[in-house]
JSON list of C-alpha atoms in Angstrom, two decimals:
[
{"chain": "A", "resi": 1209, "resn": "MET", "atom": "CA", "xyz": [108.37, -16.88, -118.66]},
{"chain": "A", "resi": 1210, "resn": "THR", "atom": "CA", "xyz": [108.45, -14.12, -116.06]},
{"chain": "A", "resi": 1211, "resn": "ASP", "atom": "CA", "xyz": [111.08, -13.60, -113.41]},
{"chain": "A", "resi": 1212, "resn": "HIS", "atom": "CA", "xyz": [108.83, -14.67, -110.51]},
{"chain": "A", "resi": 1213, "resn": "LEU", "atom": "CA", "xyz": [111.50, -16.90, -108.96]},
{"chain": "A", "resi": 1214, "resn": "GLY", "atom": "CA", "xyz": [114.23, -14.26, -109.01]},
{"chain": "A", "resi": 1215, "resn": "GLY", "atom": "CA", "xyz": [116.33, -14.47, -105.86]},
{"chain": "A", "resi": 1216, "resn": "LYS", "atom": "CA", "xyz": [115.23, -18.04, -105.12]},
{"chain": "A", "resi": 1217, "resn": "LYS", "atom": "CA", "xyz": [117.66, -20.95, -105.13]},
{"chain": "A", "resi": 1218, "resn": "ALA", "atom": "CA", "xyz": [116.80, -24.45, -106.33]},
{"chain": "A", "resi": 1219, "resn": "LEU", "atom": "CA", "xyz": [118.78, -27.65, -105.98]},
{"chain": "A", "resi": 1220, "resn": "VAL", "atom": "CA", "xyz": [117.89, -30.29, -108.55]},
{"chain": "A", "resi": 1221, "resn": "VAL", "atom": "CA", "xyz": [119.36, -33.71, -107.88]},
{"chain": "A", "resi": 1222, "resn": "GLY", "atom": "CA", "xyz": [119.49, -35.72, -111.09]},
{"chain": "A", "resi": 1223, "resn": "GLY", "atom": "CA", "xyz": [118.75, -32.78, -113.33]},
{"chain": "A", "resi": 1224, "resn": "THR", "atom": "CA", "xyz": [120.89, -33.60, -116.36]},
{"chain": "A", "resi": 1225, "resn": "GLY", "atom": "CA", "xyz": [118.45, -35.82, -118.21]},
{"chain": "A", "resi": 1226, "resn": "GLY", "atom": "CA", "xyz": [114.80, -36.34, -118.97]},
{"chain": "A", "resi": 1227, "resn": "ILE", "atom": "CA", "xyz": [112.31, -34.63, -116.72]},
{"chain": "A", "resi": 1228, "resn": "GLY", "atom": "CA", "xyz": [115.05, -33.24, -114.49]},
{"chain": "A", "resi": 1229, "resn": "SER", "atom": "CA", "xyz": [116.67, -31.21, -117.28]},
{"chain": "A", "resi": 1230, "resn": "ALA", "atom": "CA", "xyz": [113.25, -29.88, -118.32]},
{"chain": "A", "resi": 1231, "resn": "VAL", "atom": "CA", "xyz": [112.66, -28.75, -114.73]},
{"chain": "A", "resi": 1232, "resn": "VAL", "atom": "CA", "xyz": [116.07, -27.05, -114.67]},
{"chain": "A", "resi": 1233, "resn": "GLY", "atom": "CA", "xyz": [115.23, -25.21, -117.89]},
{"chain": "A", "resi": 1234, "resn": "GLN", "atom": "CA", "xyz": [111.91, -23.99, -116.51]},
{"chain": "A", "resi": 1235, "resn": "LEU", "atom": "CA", "xyz": [113.44, -22.88, -113.20]},
{"chain": "A", "resi": 1236, "resn": "THR", "atom": "CA", "xyz": [116.27, -20.92, -114.82]},
{"chain": "A", "resi": 1237, "resn": "ALA", "atom": "CA", "xyz": [113.86, -19.34, -117.31]},
{"chain": "A", "resi": 1238, "resn": "ALA", "atom": "CA", "xyz": [111.76, -18.20, -114.34]},
{"chain": "A", "resi": 1239, "resn": "GLY", "atom": "CA", "xyz": [114.76, -16.44, -112.80]},
{"chain": "A", "resi": 1240, "resn": "CYS", "atom": "CA", "xyz": [115.69, -19.05, -110.23]},
{"chain": "A", "resi": 1241, "resn": "SER", "atom": "CA", "xyz": [119.34, -19.71, -109.40]},
{"chain": "A", "resi": 1242, "resn": "VAL", "atom": "CA", "xyz": [119.80, -23.47, -109.96]},
{"chain": "A", "resi": 1243, "resn": "VAL", "atom": "CA", "xyz": [122.40, -25.94, -108.77]},
{"chain": "A", "resi": 1244, "resn": "VAL", "atom": "CA", "xyz": [122.24, -29.38, -110.38]},
{"chain": "A", "resi": 1245, "resn": "ALA", "atom": "CA", "xyz": [123.84, -32.39, -108.69]},
{"chain": "A", "resi": 1246, "resn": "SER", "atom": "CA", "xyz": [124.32, -35.36, -110.98]},
{"chain": "A", "resi": 1247, "resn": "ALA", "atom": "CA", "xyz": [126.33, -38.53, -111.38]},
{"chain": "A", "resi": 1248, "resn": "ASP", "atom": "CA", "xyz": [126.26, -38.08, -115.16]},
{"chain": "A", "resi": 1249, "resn": "SER", "atom": "CA", "xyz": [129.36, -37.28, -117.18]},
{"chain": "A", "resi": 1250, "resn": "GLU", "atom": "CA", "xyz": [131.16, -33.94, -117.14]},
{"chain": "A", "resi": 1251, "resn": "GLU", "atom": "CA", "xyz": [130.11, -33.50, -120.77]},
{"chain": "A", "resi": 1252, "resn": "LYS", "atom": "CA", "xyz": [126.43, -33.86, -119.91]},
{"chain": "A", "resi": 1253, "resn": "ARG", "atom": "CA", "xyz": [126.74, -31.48, -116.98]},
{"chain": "A", "resi": 1254, "resn": "ALA", "atom": "CA", "xyz": [128.62, -28.93, -119.11]},
{"chain": "A", "resi": 1255, "resn": "ALA", "atom": "CA", "xyz": [125.98, -29.12, -121.85]},
{"chain": "A", "resi": 1256, "resn": "LEU", "atom": "CA", "xyz": [123.25, -28.40, -119.30]},
{"chain": "A", "resi": 1257, "resn": "THR", "atom": "CA", "xyz": [125.20, -25.44, -117.92]},
{"chain": "A", "resi": 1258, "resn": "GLU", "atom": "CA", "xyz": [125.65, -24.05, -121.42]},
{"chain": "A", "resi": 1259, "resn": "LYS", "atom": "CA", "xyz": [121.96, -24.51, -122.26]},
{"chain": "A", "resi": 1260, "resn": "THR", "atom": "CA", "xyz": [120.45, -23.21, -119.00]},
{"chain": "A", "resi": 1261, "resn": "GLY", "atom": "CA", "xyz": [123.10, -21.33, -117.04]},
{"chain": "A", "resi": 1262, "resn": "ALA", "atom": "CA", "xyz": [122.65, -23.69, -114.10]},
{"chain": "A", "resi": 1263, "resn": "THR", "atom": "CA", "xyz": [125.64, -24.58, -111.94]},
{"chain": "A", "resi": 1264, "resn": "THR", "atom": "CA", "xyz": [126.38, -28.30, -111.98]},
{"chain": "A", "resi": 1265, "resn": "ILE", "atom": "CA", "xyz": [128.30, -30.52, -109.59]},
{"chain": "A", "resi": 1266, "resn": "ALA", "atom": "CA", "xyz": [129.27, -34.18, -109.75]},
{"chain": "A", "resi": 1267, "resn": "LEU", "atom": "CA", "xyz": [127.59, -36.22, -107.03]},
{"chain": "A", "resi": 1268, "resn": "ASP", "atom": "CA", "xyz": [126.87, -39.87, -106.29]},
{"chain": "A", "resi": 1269, "resn": "VAL", "atom": "CA", "xyz": [123.86, -39.84, -103.97]},
{"chain": "A", "resi": 1270, "resn": "ARG", "atom": "CA", "xyz": [124.83, -43.24, -102.58]},
{"chain": "A", "resi": 1271, "resn": "SER", "atom": "CA", "xyz": [127.65, -41.66, -100.57]},
{"chain": "A", "resi": 1272, "resn": "ARG", "atom": "CA", "xyz": [126.13, -40.00, -97.50]},
{"chain": "A", "resi": 1273, "resn": "ASP", "atom": "CA", "xyz": [129.38, -38.21, -96.67]},
{"chain": "A", "resi": 1274, "resn": "ASP", "atom": "CA", "xyz": [129.67, -36.78, -100.21]},
{"chain": "A", "resi": 1275, "resn": "VAL", "atom": "CA", "xyz": [126.02, -35.72, -100.21]},
{"chain": "A", "resi": 1276, "resn": "MET", "atom": "CA", "xyz": [126.31, -33.98, -96.86]},
{"chain": "A", "resi": 1277, "resn": "ALA", "atom": "CA", "xyz": [129.51, -32.15, -97.90]},
{"chain": "A", "resi": 1278, "resn": "ALA", "atom": "CA", "xyz": [128.15, -31.06, -101.28]},
{"chain": "A", "resi": 1279, "resn": "LEU", "atom": "CA", "xyz": [124.51, -30.24, -100.54]},
{"chain": "A", "resi": 1280, "resn": "LYS", "atom": "CA", "xyz": [124.34, -29.00, -96.95]},
{"chain": "A", "resi": 1281, "resn": "PRO", "atom": "CA", "xyz": [126.05, -25.65, -97.68]},
{"chain": "A", "resi": 1282, "resn": "ILE", "atom": "CA", "xyz": [123.69, -24.83, -100.57]},
{"chain": "A", "resi": 1283, "resn": "GLU", "atom": "CA", "xyz": [120.61, -24.17, -98.38]},
{"chain": "A", "resi": 1284, "resn": "PRO", "atom": "CA", "xyz": [118.13, -24.08, -101.28]},
{"chain": "A", "resi": 1285, "resn": "ASP", "atom": "CA", "xyz": [114.59, -22.74, -101.26]},
{"chain": "A", "resi": 1286, "resn": "PHE", "atom": "CA", "xyz": [113.56, -25.71, -103.40]},
{"chain": "A", "resi": 1287, "resn": "LEU", "atom": "CA", "xyz": [114.89, -29.26, -103.38]},
{"chain": "A", "resi": 1288, "resn": "ILE", "atom": "CA", "xyz": [113.81, -31.24, -106.42]},
{"chain": "A", "resi": 1289, "resn": "LEU", "atom": "CA", "xyz": [114.69, -34.93, -106.32]},
{"chain": "A", "resi": 1290, "resn": "ALA", "atom": "CA", "xyz": [114.69, -36.14, -109.92]},
{"chain": "A", "resi": 1291, "resn": "HIS", "atom": "CA", "xyz": [117.45, -38.72, -109.77]},
{"chain": "A", "resi": 1292, "resn": "GLY", "atom": "CA", "xyz": [117.01, -42.43, -110.26]},
{"chain": "A", "resi": 1293, "resn": "ALA", "atom": "CA", "xyz": [118.63, -45.60, -111.47]},
{"chain": "A", "resi": 1294, "resn": "LEU", "atom": "CA", "xyz": [117.18, -48.26, -113.70]},
{"chain": "A", "resi": 1295, "resn": "GLY", "atom": "CA", "xyz": [118.29, -51.83, -113.14]},
{"chain": "A", "resi": 1296, "resn": "GLN", "atom": "CA", "xyz": [118.73, -54.90, -115.22]},
{"chain": "A", "resi": 1297, "resn": "THR", "atom": "CA", "xyz": [115.62, -56.46, -116.66]},
{"chain": "A", "resi": 1298, "resn": "GLY", "atom": "CA", "xyz": [114.58, -59.76, -115.16]},
{"chain": "A", "resi": 1299, "resn": "THR", "atom": "CA", "xyz": [112.33, -61.46, -112.68]},
{"chain": "A", "resi": 1300, "resn": "LEU", "atom": "CA", "xyz": [112.66, -60.94, -108.96]},
{"chain": "A", "resi": 1301, "resn": "PHE", "atom": "CA", "xyz": [114.66, -64.15, -108.55]},
{"chain": "A", "resi": 1302, "resn": "ASP", "atom": "CA", "xyz": [117.15, -63.62, -111.37]},
{"chain": "A", "resi": 1303, "resn": "VAL", "atom": "CA", "xyz": [118.06, -59.91, -111.11]},
{"chain": "A", "resi": 1304, "resn": "PRO", "atom": "CA", "xyz": [121.71, -59.85, -109.98]},
{"chain": "A", "resi": 1305, "resn": "ALA", "atom": "CA", "xyz": [122.14, -58.81, -106.35]},
{"chain": "A", "resi": 1306, "resn": "GLU", "atom": "CA", "xyz": [124.50, -55.97, -107.33]},
{"chain": "A", "resi": 1307, "resn": "SER", "atom": "CA", "xyz": [121.86, -54.48, -109.64]},
{"chain": "A", "resi": 1308, "resn": "ALA", "atom": "CA", "xyz": [119.16, -54.74, -106.97]},
{"chain": "A", "resi": 1309, "resn": "GLN", "atom": "CA", "xyz": [121.42, -53.16, -104.34]},
{"chain": "A", "resi": 1310, "resn": "ARG", "atom": "CA", "xyz": [122.33, -50.27, -106.65]},
{"chain": "A", "resi": 1311, "resn": "LEU", "atom": "CA", "xyz": [118.64, -49.52, -107.22]},
{"chain": "A", "resi": 1312, "resn": "VAL", "atom": "CA", "xyz": [117.92, -49.47, -103.49]},
{"chain": "A", "resi": 1313, "resn": "ASP", "atom": "CA", "xyz": [121.01, -47.36, -102.79]},
{"chain": "A", "resi": 1314, "resn": "VAL", "atom": "CA", "xyz": [120.26, -44.74, -105.48]},
{"chain": "A", "resi": 1315, "resn": "ASN", "atom": "CA", "xyz": [116.46, -44.66, -105.49]},
{"chain": "A", "resi": 1316, "resn": "ILE", "atom": "CA", "xyz": [115.81, -44.93, -101.74]},
{"chain": "A", "resi": 1317, "resn": "ILE", "atom": "CA", "xyz": [118.95, -44.32, -99.68]},
{"chain": "A", "resi": 1318, "resn": "GLY", "atom": "CA", "xyz": [120.03, -41.55, -102.07]},
{"chain": "A", "resi": 1319, "resn": "ILE", "atom": "CA", "xyz": [116.80, -39.70, -101.37]},
{"chain": "A", "resi": 1320, "resn": "GLN", "atom": "CA", "xyz": [117.26, -40.11, -97.64]},
{"chain": "A", "resi": 1321, "resn": "ASN", "atom": "CA", "xyz": [120.82, -38.77, -97.91]},
{"chain": "A", "resi": 1322, "resn": "CYS", "atom": "CA", "xyz": [119.64, -35.70, -99.83]},
{"chain": "A", "resi": 1323, "resn": "LEU", "atom": "CA", "xyz": [116.80, -35.02, -97.41]},
{"chain": "A", "resi": 1324, "resn": "GLN", "atom": "CA", "xyz": [119.12, -35.28, -94.42]},
{"chain": "A", "resi": 1325, "resn": "ALA", "atom": "CA", "xyz": [121.54, -32.82, -96.02]},
{"chain": "A", "resi": 1326, "resn": "VAL", "atom": "CA", "xyz": [118.96, -30.17, -96.96]},
{"chain": "A", "resi": 1327, "resn": "VAL", "atom": "CA", "xyz": [115.74, -30.36, -94.94]},
{"chain": "A", "resi": 1328, "resn": "PRO", "atom": "CA", "xyz": [117.18, -29.40, -91.50]},
{"chain": "A", "resi": 1329, "resn": "SER", "atom": "CA", "xyz": [118.18, -25.95, -92.82]},
{"chain": "A", "resi": 1330, "resn": "MET", "atom": "CA", "xyz": [114.72, -25.54, -94.34]},
{"chain": "A", "resi": 1331, "resn": "ILE", "atom": "CA", "xyz": [113.16, -26.30, -90.97]},
{"chain": "A", "resi": 1332, "resn": "GLU", "atom": "CA", "xyz": [115.58, -23.93, -89.25]},
{"chain": "A", "resi": 1333, "resn": "ARG", "atom": "CA", "xyz": [114.66, -21.13, -91.70]},
{"chain": "A", "resi": 1334, "resn": "ASN", "atom": "CA", "xyz": [110.98, -22.11, -91.59]},
{"chain": "A", "resi": 1335, "resn": "ASP", "atom": "CA", "xyz": [111.06, -21.93, -95.36]},
{"chain": "A", "resi": 1336, "resn": "GLY", "atom": "CA", "xyz": [111.56, -24.37, -98.23]},
{"chain": "A", "resi": 1337, "resn": "HIS", "atom": "CA", "xyz": [109.89, -26.87, -100.48]},
{"chain": "A", "resi": 1338, "resn": "VAL", "atom": "CA", "xyz": [110.72, -30.47, -101.40]},
{"chain": "A", "resi": 1339, "resn": "VAL", "atom": "CA", "xyz": [109.52, -32.04, -104.64]},
{"chain": "A", "resi": 1340, "resn": "PHE", "atom": "CA", "xyz": [109.84, -35.74, -105.39]},
{"chain": "A", "resi": 1341, "resn": "LEU", "atom": "CA", "xyz": [109.65, -36.77, -109.03]},
{"chain": "A", "resi": 1342, "resn": "GLY", "atom": "CA", "xyz": [108.41, -40.33, -109.03]},
{"chain": "A", "resi": 1343, "resn": "SER", "atom": "CA", "xyz": [107.39, -42.74, -111.71]},
{"chain": "A", "resi": 1344, "resn": "VAL", "atom": "CA", "xyz": [104.35, -44.59, -112.96]},
{"chain": "A", "resi": 1345, "resn": "ALA", "atom": "CA", "xyz": [106.55, -47.65, -112.42]},
{"chain": "A", "resi": 1346, "resn": "ILE", "atom": "CA", "xyz": [105.18, -47.83, -108.88]},
{"chain": "A", "resi": 1347, "resn": "TYR", "atom": "CA", "xyz": [102.74, -50.17, -110.55]},
{"chain": "A", "resi": 1348, "resn": "PRO", "atom": "CA", "xyz": [104.57, -53.46, -111.02]},
{"chain": "A", "resi": 1349, "resn": "SER", "atom": "CA", "xyz": [106.24, -53.54, -114.40]},
{"chain": "A", "resi": 1350, "resn": "VAL", "atom": "CA", "xyz": [107.25, -56.64, -116.25]},
{"chain": "A", "resi": 1351, "resn": "GLY", "atom": "CA", "xyz": [110.98, -57.16, -115.96]},
{"chain": "A", "resi": 1352, "resn": "GLN", "atom": "CA", "xyz": [111.64, -54.38, -113.43]},
{"chain": "A", "resi": 1353, "resn": "PRO", "atom": "CA", "xyz": [110.32, -55.57, -110.06]},
{"chain": "A", "resi": 1354, "resn": "ILE", "atom": "CA", "xyz": [113.10, -53.99, -107.97]},
{"chain": "A", "resi": 1355, "resn": "TYR", "atom": "CA", "xyz": [112.87, -50.67, -109.81]},
{"chain": "A", "resi": 1356, "resn": "SER", "atom": "CA", "xyz": [109.09, -50.63, -109.26]},
{"chain": "A", "resi": 1357, "resn": "ALA", "atom": "CA", "xyz": [109.56, -51.34, -105.55]},
{"chain": "A", "resi": 1358, "resn": "THR", "atom": "CA", "xyz": [112.11, -48.55, -105.14]},
{"chain": "A", "resi": 1359, "resn": "LYS", "atom": "CA", "xyz": [109.91, -46.04, -106.93]},
{"chain": "A", "resi": 1360, "resn": "ALA", "atom": "CA", "xyz": [106.91, -47.07, -104.83]},
{"chain": "A", "resi": 1361, "resn": "ALA", "atom": "CA", "xyz": [108.99, -46.35, -101.72]},
{"chain": "A", "resi": 1362, "resn": "VAL", "atom": "CA", "xyz": [109.17, -42.71, -102.75]}
]
């Protein structure tokens, strides 16, 4: 891949697994400087750094204060929101309240926290792009009604 993103900075939230790590690999290969924010283990973050050269930081998107402190100073050209939580399988009436709340907090409020930390500087600079990585689970899935609802919200 060519160096067409050289000098650009990307922030990938949730970039240590699945689609997110593939995006990180493509961005770094294209010459982009990448910061990955993830709640995954230090081992997973270190493995991604070794594989791609991306900088990784530990972050729980549910904490607005932590998100603001960690992400606001980065001022990326690209914000890629690839994070997400999957809840317990069940019907709408028997999914434990804690599981449902975690899904809402990560999959919806977490996105809002990230946007509030990063988008104002993009507007101020009149430059920047936001990418949401969603899911086909916006269509109701058997056993994951809360997850489907949170992904549809995005």
